Coordinates of C-alpha atoms and ligand atoms in Angstrom, one line a residue:
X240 CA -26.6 -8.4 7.3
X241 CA -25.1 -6.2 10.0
X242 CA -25.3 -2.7 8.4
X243 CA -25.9 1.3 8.5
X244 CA -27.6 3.0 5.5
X245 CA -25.3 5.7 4.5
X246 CA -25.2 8.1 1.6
X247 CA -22.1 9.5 -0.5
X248 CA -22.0 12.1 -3.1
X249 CA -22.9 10.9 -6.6
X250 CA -24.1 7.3 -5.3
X251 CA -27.3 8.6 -3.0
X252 CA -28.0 5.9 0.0
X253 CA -26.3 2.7 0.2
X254 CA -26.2 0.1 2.4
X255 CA -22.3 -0.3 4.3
X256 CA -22.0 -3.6 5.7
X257 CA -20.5 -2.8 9.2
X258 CA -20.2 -6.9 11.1
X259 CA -17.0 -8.8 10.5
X260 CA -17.0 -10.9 7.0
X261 CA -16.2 -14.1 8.3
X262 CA -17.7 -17.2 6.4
X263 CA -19.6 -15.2 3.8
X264 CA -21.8 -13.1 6.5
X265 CA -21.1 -10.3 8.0
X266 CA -21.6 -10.6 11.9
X267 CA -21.3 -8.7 15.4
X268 CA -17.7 -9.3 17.0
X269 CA -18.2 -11.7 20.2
X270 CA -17.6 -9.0 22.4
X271 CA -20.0 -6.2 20.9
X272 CA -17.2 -3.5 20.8
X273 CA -18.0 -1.0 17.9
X274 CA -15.6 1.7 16.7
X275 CA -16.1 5.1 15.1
X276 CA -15.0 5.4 11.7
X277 CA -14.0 9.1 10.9
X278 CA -14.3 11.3 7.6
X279 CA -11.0 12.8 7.4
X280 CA -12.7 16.1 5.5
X281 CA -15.1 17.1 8.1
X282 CA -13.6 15.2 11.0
X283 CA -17.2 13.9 11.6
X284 CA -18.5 10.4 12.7
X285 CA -19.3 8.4 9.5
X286 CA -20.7 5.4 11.3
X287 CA -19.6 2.8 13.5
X288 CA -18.3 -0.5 12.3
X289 CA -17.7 -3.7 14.5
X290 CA -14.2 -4.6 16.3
X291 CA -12.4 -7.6 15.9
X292 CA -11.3 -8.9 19.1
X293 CA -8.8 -12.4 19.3
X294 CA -11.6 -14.5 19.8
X295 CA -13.2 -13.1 16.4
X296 CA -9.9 -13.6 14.9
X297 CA -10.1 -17.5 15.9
X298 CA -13.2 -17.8 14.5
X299 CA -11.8 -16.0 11.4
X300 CA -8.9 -18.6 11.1
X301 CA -11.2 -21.7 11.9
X302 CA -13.6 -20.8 8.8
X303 CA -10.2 -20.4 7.0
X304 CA -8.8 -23.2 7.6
X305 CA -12.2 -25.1 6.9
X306 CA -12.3 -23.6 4.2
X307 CA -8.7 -25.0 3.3
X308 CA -9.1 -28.2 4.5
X309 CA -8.0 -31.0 1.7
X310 CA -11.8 -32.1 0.2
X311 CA -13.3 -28.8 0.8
X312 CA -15.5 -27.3 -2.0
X313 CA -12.5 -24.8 -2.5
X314 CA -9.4 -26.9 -2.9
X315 CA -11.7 -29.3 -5.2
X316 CA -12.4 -26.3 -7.6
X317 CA -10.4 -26.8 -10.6
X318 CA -7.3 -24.0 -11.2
X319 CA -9.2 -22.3 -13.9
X320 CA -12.5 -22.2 -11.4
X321 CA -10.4 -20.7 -8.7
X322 CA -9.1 -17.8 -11.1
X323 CA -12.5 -17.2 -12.4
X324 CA -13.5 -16.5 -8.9
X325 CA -10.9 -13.5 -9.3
X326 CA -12.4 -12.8 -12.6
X327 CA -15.7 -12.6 -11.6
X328 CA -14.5 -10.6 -9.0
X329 CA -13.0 -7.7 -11.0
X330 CA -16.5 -7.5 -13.1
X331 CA -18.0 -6.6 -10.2
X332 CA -15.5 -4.7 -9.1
X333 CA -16.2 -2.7 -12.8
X334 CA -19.4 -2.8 -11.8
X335 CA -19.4 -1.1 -8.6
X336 CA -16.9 1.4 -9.6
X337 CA -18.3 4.8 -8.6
X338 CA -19.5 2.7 -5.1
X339 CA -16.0 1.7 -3.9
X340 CA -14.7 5.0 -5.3
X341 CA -16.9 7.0 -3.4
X342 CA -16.8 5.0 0.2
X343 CA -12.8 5.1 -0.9
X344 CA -13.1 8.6 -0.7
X345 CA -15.3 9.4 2.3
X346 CA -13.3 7.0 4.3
X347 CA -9.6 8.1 3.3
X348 CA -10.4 11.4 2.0
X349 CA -8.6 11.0 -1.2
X350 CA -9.8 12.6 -4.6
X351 CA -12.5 10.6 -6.4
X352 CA -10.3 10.7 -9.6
X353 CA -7.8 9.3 -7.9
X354 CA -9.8 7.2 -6.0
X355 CA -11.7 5.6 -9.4
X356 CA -7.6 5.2 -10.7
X357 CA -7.6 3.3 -7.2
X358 CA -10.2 1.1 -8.4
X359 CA -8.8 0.6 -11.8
X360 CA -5.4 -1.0 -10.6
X361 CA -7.8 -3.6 -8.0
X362 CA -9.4 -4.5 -11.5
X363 CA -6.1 -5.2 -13.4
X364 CA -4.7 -6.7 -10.3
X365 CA -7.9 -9.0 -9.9
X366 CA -7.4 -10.1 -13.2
X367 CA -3.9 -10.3 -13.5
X368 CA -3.9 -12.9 -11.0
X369 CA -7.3 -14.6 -12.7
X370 CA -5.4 -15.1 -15.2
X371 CA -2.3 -16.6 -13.3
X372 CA -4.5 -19.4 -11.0
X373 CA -4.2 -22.0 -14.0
X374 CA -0.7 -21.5 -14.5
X375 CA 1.3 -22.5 -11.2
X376 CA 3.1 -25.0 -11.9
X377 CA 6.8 -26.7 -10.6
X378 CA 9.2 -29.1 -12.9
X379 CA 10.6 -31.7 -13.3
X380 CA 14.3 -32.7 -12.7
X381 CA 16.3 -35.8 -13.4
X382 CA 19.1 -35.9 -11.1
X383 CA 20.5 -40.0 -12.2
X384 CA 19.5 -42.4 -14.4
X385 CA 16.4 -44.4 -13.0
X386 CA 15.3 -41.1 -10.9
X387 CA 12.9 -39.0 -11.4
X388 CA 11.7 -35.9 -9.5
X389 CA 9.5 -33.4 -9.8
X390 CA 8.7 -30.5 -8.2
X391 CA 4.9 -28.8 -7.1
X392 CA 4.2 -25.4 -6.2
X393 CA 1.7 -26.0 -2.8
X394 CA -0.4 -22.7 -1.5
X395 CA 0.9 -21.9 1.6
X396 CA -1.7 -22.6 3.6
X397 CA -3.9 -19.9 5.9
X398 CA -3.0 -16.4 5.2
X399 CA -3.2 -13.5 7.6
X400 CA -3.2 -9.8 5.6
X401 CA -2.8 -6.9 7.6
X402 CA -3.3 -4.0 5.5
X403 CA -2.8 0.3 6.1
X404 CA -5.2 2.7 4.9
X405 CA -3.2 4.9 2.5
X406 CA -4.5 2.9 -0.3
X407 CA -7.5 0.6 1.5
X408 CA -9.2 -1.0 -1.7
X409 CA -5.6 -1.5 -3.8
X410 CA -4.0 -2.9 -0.9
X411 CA -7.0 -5.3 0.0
X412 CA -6.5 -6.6 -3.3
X413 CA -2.5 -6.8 -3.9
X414 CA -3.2 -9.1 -1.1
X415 CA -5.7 -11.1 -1.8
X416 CA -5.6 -11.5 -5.4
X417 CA -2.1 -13.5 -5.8
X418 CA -3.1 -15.4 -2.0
X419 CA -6.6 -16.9 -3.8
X420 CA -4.4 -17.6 -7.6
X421 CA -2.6 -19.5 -5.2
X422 CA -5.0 -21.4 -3.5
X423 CA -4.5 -19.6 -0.2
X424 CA -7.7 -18.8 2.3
X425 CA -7.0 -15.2 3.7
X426 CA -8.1 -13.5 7.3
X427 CA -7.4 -10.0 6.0
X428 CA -7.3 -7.0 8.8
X429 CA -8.2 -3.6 7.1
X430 CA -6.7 -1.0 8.8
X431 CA -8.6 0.8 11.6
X432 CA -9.1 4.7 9.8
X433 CA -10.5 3.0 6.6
X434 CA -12.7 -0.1 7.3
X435 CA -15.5 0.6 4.9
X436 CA -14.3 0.2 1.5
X437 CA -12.5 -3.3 2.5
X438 CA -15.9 -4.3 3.9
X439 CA -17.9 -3.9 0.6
X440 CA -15.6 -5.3 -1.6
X441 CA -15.5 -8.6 0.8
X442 CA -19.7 -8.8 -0.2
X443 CA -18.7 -8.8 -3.4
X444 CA -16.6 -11.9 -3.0
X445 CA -19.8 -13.7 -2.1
X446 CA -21.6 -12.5 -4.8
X447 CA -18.6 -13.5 -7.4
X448 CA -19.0 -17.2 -5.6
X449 CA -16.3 -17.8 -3.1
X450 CA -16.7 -20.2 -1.0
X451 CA -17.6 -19.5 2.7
X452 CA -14.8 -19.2 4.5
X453 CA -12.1 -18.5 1.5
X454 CA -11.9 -14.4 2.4
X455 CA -12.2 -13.2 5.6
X456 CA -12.4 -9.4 6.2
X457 CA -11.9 -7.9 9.8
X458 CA -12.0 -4.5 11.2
X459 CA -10.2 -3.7 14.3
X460 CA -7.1 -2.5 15.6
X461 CA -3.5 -3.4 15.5
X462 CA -2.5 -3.8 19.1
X463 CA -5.5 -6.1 19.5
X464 CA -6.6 -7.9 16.1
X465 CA -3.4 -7.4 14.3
X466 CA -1.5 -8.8 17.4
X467 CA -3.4 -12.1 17.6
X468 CA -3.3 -12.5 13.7
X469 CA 0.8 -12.0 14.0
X470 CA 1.1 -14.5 16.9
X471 CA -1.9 -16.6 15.6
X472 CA -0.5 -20.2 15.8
X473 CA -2.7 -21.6 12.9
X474 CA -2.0 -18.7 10.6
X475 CA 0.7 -19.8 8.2
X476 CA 1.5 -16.8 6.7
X477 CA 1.4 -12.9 7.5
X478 CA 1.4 -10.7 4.5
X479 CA 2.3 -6.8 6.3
X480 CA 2.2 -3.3 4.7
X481 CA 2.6 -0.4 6.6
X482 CA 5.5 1.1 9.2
X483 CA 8.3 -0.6 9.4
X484 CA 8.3 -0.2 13.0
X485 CA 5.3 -2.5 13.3
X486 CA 6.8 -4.9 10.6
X487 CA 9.5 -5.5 13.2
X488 CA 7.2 -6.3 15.6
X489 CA 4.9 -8.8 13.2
X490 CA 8.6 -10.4 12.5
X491 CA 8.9 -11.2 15.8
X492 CA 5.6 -12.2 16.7
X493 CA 6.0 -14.5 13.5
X494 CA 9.1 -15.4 15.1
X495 CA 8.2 -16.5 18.6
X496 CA 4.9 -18.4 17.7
X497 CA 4.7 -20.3 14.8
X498 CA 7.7 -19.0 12.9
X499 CA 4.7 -18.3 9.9
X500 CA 6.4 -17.1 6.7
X501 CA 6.6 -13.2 6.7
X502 CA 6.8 -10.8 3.8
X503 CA 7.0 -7.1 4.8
X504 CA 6.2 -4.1 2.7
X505 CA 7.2 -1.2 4.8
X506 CA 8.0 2.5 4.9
X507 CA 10.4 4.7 2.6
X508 CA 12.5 8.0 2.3
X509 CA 12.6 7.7 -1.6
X510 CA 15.5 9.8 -3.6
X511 CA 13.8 11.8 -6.5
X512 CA 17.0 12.4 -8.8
X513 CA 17.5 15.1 -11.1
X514 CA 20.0 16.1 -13.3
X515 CA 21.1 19.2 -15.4
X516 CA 20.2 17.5 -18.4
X517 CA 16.5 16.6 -17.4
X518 CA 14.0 17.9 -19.2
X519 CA 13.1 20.2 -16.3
X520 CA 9.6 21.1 -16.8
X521 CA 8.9 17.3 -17.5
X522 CA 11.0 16.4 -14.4
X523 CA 9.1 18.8 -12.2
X524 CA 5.7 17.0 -13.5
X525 CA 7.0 13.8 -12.1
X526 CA 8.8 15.5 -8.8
X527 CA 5.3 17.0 -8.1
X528 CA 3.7 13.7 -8.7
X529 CA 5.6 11.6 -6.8
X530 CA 5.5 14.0 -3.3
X531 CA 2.1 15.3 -3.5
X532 CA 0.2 12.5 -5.2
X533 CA -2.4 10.6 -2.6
X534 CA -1.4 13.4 -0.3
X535 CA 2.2 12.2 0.0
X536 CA 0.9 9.2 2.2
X537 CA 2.8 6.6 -0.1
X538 CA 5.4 4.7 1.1
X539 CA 7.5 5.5 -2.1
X540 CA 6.6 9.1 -2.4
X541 CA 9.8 10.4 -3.6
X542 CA 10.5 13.0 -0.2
X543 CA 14.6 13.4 -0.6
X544 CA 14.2 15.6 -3.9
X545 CA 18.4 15.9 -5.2
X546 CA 18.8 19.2 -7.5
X547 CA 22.1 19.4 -9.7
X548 CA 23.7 22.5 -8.1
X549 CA 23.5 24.3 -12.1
X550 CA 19.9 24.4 -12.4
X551 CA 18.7 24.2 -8.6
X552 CA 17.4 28.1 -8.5
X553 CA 15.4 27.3 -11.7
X554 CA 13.8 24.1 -10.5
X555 CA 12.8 25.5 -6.9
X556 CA 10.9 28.3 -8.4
X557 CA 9.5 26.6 -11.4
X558 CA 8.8 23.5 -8.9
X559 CA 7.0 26.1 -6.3
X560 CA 5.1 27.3 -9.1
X561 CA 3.6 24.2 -9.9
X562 CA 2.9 22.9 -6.6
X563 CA 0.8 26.0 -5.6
X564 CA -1.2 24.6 -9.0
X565 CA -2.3 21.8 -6.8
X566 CA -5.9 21.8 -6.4
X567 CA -6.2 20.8 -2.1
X568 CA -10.1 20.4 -0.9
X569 CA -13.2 18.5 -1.1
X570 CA -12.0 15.0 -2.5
X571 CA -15.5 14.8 -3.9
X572 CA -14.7 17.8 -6.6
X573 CA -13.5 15.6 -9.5
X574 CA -10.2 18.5 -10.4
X575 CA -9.6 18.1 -6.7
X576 CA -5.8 16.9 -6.2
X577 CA -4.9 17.0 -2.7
X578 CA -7.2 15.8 0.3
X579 CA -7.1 15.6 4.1
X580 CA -4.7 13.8 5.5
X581 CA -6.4 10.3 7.2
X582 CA -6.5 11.2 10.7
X583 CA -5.9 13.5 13.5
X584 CA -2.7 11.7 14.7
X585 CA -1.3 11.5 10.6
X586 CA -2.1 15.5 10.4
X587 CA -0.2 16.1 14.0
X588 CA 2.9 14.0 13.3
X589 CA 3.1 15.8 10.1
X590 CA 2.6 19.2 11.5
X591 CA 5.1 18.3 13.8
X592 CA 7.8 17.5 10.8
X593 CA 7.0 20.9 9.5
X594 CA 7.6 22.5 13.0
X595 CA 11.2 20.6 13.1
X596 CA 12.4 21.5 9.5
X597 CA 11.5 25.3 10.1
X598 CA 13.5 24.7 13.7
X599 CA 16.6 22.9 12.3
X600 CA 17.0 26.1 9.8
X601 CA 15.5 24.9 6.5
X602 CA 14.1 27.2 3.9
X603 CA 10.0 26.5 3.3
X604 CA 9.3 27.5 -0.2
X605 CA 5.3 26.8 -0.3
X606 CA 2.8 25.7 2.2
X607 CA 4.2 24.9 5.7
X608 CA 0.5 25.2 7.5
X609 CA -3.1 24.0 7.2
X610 CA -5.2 24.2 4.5
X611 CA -9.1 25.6 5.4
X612 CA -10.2 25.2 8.5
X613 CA -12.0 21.8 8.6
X614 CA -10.5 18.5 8.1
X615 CA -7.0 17.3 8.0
X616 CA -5.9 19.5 5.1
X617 CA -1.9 20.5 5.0
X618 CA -1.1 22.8 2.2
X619 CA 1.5 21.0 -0.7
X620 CA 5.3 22.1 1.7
X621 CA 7.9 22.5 0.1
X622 CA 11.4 22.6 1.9
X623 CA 14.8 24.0 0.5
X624 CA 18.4 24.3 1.7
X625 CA 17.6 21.0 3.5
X626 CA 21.0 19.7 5.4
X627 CA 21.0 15.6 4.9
X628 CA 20.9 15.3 8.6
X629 CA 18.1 16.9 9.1
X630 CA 14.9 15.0 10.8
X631 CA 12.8 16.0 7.3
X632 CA 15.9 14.6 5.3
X633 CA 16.5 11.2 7.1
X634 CA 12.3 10.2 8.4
X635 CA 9.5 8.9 6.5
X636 CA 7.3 11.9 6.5
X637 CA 3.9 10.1 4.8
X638 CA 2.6 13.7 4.1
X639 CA 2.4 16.8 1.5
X640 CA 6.2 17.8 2.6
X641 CA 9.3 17.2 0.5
X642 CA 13.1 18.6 1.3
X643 CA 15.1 19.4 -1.1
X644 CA 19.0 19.4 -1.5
X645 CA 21.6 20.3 -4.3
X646 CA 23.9 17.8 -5.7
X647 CA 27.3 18.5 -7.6
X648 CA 27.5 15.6 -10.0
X649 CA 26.8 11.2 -10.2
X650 CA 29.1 10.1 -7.7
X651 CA 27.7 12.8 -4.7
X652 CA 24.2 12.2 -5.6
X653 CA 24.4 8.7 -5.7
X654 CA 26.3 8.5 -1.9
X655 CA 23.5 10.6 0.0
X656 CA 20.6 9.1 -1.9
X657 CA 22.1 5.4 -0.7
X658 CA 22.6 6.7 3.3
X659 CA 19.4 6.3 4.4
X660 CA 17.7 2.8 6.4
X661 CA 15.1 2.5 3.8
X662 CA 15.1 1.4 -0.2
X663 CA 11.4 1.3 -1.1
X664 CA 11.9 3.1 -4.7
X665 CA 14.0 5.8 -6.6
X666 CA 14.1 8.0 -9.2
X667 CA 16.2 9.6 -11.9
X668 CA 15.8 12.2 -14.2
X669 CA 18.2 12.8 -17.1
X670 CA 18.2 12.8 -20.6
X671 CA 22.0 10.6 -20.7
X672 CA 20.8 6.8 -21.3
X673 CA 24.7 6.4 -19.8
X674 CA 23.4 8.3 -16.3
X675 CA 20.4 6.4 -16.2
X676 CA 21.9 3.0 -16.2
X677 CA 24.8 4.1 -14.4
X678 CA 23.0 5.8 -11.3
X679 CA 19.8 3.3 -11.2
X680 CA 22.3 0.6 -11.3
X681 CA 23.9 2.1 -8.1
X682 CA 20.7 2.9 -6.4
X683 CA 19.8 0.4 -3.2
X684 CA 16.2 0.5 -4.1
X685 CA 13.7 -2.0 -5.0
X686 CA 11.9 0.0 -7.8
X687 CA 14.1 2.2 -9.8
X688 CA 12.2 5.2 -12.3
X689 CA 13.6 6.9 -14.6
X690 CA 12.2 10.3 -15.9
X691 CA 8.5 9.4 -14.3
X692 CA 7.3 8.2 -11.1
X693 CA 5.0 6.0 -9.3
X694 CA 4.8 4.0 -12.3
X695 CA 3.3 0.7 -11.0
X696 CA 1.5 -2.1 -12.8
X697 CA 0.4 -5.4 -11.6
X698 CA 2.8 -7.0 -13.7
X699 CA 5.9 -5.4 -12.6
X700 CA 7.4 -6.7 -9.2
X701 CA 7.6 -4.1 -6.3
X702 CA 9.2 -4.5 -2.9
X703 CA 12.0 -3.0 -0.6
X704 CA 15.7 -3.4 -0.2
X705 CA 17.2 -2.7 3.3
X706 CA 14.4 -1.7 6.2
X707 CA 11.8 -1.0 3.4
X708 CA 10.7 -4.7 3.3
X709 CA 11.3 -8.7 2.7
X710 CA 9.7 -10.1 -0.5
X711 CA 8.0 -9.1 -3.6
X712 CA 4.5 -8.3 -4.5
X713 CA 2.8 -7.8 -7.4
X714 CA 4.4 -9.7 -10.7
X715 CA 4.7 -13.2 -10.8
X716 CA 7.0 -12.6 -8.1
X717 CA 4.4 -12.4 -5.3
X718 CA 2.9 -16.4 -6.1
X719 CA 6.2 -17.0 -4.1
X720 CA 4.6 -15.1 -1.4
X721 CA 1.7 -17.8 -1.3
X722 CA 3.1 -20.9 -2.4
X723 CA 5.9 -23.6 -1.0
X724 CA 8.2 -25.8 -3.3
X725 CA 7.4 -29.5 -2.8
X726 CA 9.8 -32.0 -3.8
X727 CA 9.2 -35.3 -5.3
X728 CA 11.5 -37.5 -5.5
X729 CA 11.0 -41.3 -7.3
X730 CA 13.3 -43.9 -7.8
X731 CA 12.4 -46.3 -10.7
Ligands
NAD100 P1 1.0 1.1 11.2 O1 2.2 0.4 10.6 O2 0.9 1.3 12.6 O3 -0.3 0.4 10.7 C1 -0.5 -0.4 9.6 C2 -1.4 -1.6 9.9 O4 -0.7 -2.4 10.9 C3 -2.8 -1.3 10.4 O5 -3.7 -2.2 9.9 C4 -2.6 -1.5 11.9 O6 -3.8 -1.8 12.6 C5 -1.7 -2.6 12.0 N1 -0.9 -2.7 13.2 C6 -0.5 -1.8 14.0 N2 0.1 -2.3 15.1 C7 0.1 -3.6 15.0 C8 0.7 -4.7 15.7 N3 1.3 -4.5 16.9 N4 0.5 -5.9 15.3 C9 -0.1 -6.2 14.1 N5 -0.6 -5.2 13.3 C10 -0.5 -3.9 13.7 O7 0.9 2.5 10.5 P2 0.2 3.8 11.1 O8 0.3 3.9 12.6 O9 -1.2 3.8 10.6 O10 1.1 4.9 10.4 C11 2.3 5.2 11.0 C12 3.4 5.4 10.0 O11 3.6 4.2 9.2 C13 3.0 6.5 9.0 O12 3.3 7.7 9.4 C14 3.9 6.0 7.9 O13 5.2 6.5 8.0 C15 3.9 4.5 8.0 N6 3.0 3.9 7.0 C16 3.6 3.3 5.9 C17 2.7 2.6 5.1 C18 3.3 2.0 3.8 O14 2.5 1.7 2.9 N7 4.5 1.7 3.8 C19 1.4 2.6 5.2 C20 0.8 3.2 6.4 C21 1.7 3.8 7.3

């Protein structure tokens, strides 16, 4: 195995797998490039991990599609077989818990708590989709008497997963769990700031039985190995989460090569809602949740925060109060909230947000600077009297910074939240059942939440309206993703 012993709090030494996973080993790209993979907390070298180049990621697809190949071990494995393969997969997954936590953490920076909650979703989305393999199935459909049709649900084919590195592990395996119920083989591109955990978790896949072949896990960059996987001509399907500037440049690489099916999970500016009639200390829980969680580097962290005009003074300094409550530092101290930020470039691009707001005139509450003076820490930022024209109103931020705005009543509210590109998610907070309905009805947003936030479950479907994405996943909703409708038609 190509690997570096490393050690992490709380595990001692292990060994990291650092080759590409291609075919069940892990082995040195073609060209010998290596990488440096950084620790966001002490901005030192973890370790180096090997670079995917194109011709890696032709070899990736050729194992792939071997693997896919009609008569192979994989598509003779019965339905139930190929879900137990996910099954197996999530014990291990159980098993390794405080491994893929910790590298989770050392790679990405983000708390261990919230890193072994991390770890807890891959397990319910592993066997969520387990449990779905042995139940794909189409219909049948009489169209005239002495016809018969029926329909079958096919996998797709080859898949091609490029993933970001806000959430390394639960993306890996929002991906590959509904691609494998399907019958899919995956080439699966981690993204370049947090290769490690991605790399682990594709051992385990051998150990839970999967054929050679079936996942494929590359490191490497996106100009390079997420360029030749977008334009790959024997890639069927590209399955996208991150900016939605680069998912408008997989589209058209999709679109000029092989016209591969696309689904999209892009970027946000999410509208966090709340009433007069909120409970307000409740509502502040969730406002503070849905900002400052995984360092606000989610694309639905609810940035645009909308205050009803009545009880806006109250919930700024009630708000400000409980954001300075947020525990920023060493992601390795289990009450530790907040982490660094992923990278170098993520911190400046944020710091430069910060700079604009306190240009453009509006009012920071809290934070507004770094935290410590190692790693990419930026204190919880908090930004008031925010004008909705404003560069911290109208961009995806993907920081610690929210701006916040008052509202006079429904109809206001619900015409600033909607003028925006994006509609990843939303949020409302009110005690009116009639408001709820009403507003979340009116909201252009794929996920609507009302009085919480960043409630997501494996079961419940989650995508974007507008620029914020094309498709589902998650739910039963993302089997579309990985299968095609075949029709067969019989005359008796
Ligand atoms: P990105 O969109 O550039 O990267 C995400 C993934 O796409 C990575 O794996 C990357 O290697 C790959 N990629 C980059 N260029 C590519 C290309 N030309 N072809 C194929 N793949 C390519 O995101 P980023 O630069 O890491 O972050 C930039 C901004 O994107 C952030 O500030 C944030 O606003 C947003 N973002 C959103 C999400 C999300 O979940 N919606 C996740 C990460 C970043």
């Amino acid at each position: 195995m190509v690997s570096v012993t490393l050690e992490v709090p709380g595990i001692g030494k292990y060994e990291q797998p650092t080759g590409l996973f291609i075919n069940n080993e892990f082995i040195k790209g073609k060209k010998g490039q290596e990488f440096e993979v950084i620790n966001p907390s002490t901005e030192k070298v973890i370790c180096k991990v090997h670079e995917a180049t194109e011709e890696d990621v032709d070899i990736a697809v050729a194992a792939a599609r071997k693997a896919f190949k009609a008569g192979s071990e994989y598509r003779n494995m019965s339905t139930a077989a190929r879900g137990k393969l996910l099954l197996n997969l999530a014990d291990l997954f159980e098993k390794n818990i405080d491994l893929l936590a910790s590298v989770e953490s050392l790679d990405n920076g983000k708390s261990i708590t919230m890193a072994k909650g991390d770890i807890g979703a891959c397990i319910g989305c592993l066997r969520y989709y387990g449990g779905w393999a042995d139940k794909i199935h189409g219909k049948v459909i009489t169209t005239a008497e002495g016809t018969f049709s029926y329909t079958k649900r096919e996998p797709i084919g080859v898949c091609g997963q490029i993933i970001p590195w806000n959430f390394p592990l639960l993306m890996w395996a929002w991906k590959i769990a509904p691609a494998i119920a399907c019958g899919c083989t995956v080439v699966l591109k981690t993204a370049e700031q947090t290769p490690l955990g991605g790399l682990v978790a594709a051992g385990l896949c051998k150990e839970a039985g999967f054929p050679p072949g079936v996942v494929n896990v590359i490191s490497g960059f996106g100009k390079t190995a997420g360029a030749a996987i977008s334009t790959h001509m024997d890639i069927d399907k590209v399955a996208f989460t991150g900016s939605t500037f680069i998912g408008r440049t997989i589209m058209k690489a999709a679109a000029s090569s092989n016209l591969k099916k696309v689904t999209l999970e892009l970027g946000g500016k999410s509208p966090n809602i709340v009433f007069e009639d909120a409970d307000i200390d409740d509502a502040i829980s969730w406002v503070n949740f849905g900002i400052f969680y995984n360092h606000g580097q989610c694309c639905c962290a609810g940035s645009r925060i909308y205050v009803q005009e009545s009880i806006y003074d109250k919930f700024i300094q009630r708000f400000k109060e409980r954001a300075a409550k947020n525990v920023v530092g060493d992601p390795f101290d289990p009450n530790t909230f907040q982490g660094p930020q992923v990278s170098q470039l993520q911190y400046d691009r944020i710091m430069d947000y910060i700079k604009s707001g306190k240009e453009e005139g509006a009012t920071v509450e809290i934070g507004g600077e770094r935290h410590g003076d190692v790693g990419y820490f930026i204190k919880p930022t908090i930004f008031s009297n925010v004008k909705h024209e404003m560069k911290i109103m109208q961009e995806e931020i993907f920081g610690p910074v929210c701006a916040i705005a008052k509202f006079k009543d429904a109809e206001e509210v619900i015409d600033i939240a909607n003028d925006s590109m994006y509609g990843l998610a939303a949020a409302v907070h009110t005690k009116s059942l009639n408001t709820a309905i009403k507003v979340s009805d009116a909201l252009k947003a794929g996920t609507v939440w009302v009085n919480c936030y960043n409630l997501l479950h494996w079961s419940l479907p989650f995508g974007g309206f507008r620029q914020s994405g094309i498709g589902r996943e998650l739910g039963k909703a993302a089997l579309d993703n990985y299968t095609q409708v075949k029709t067969v038609s019989i005359n008796m």
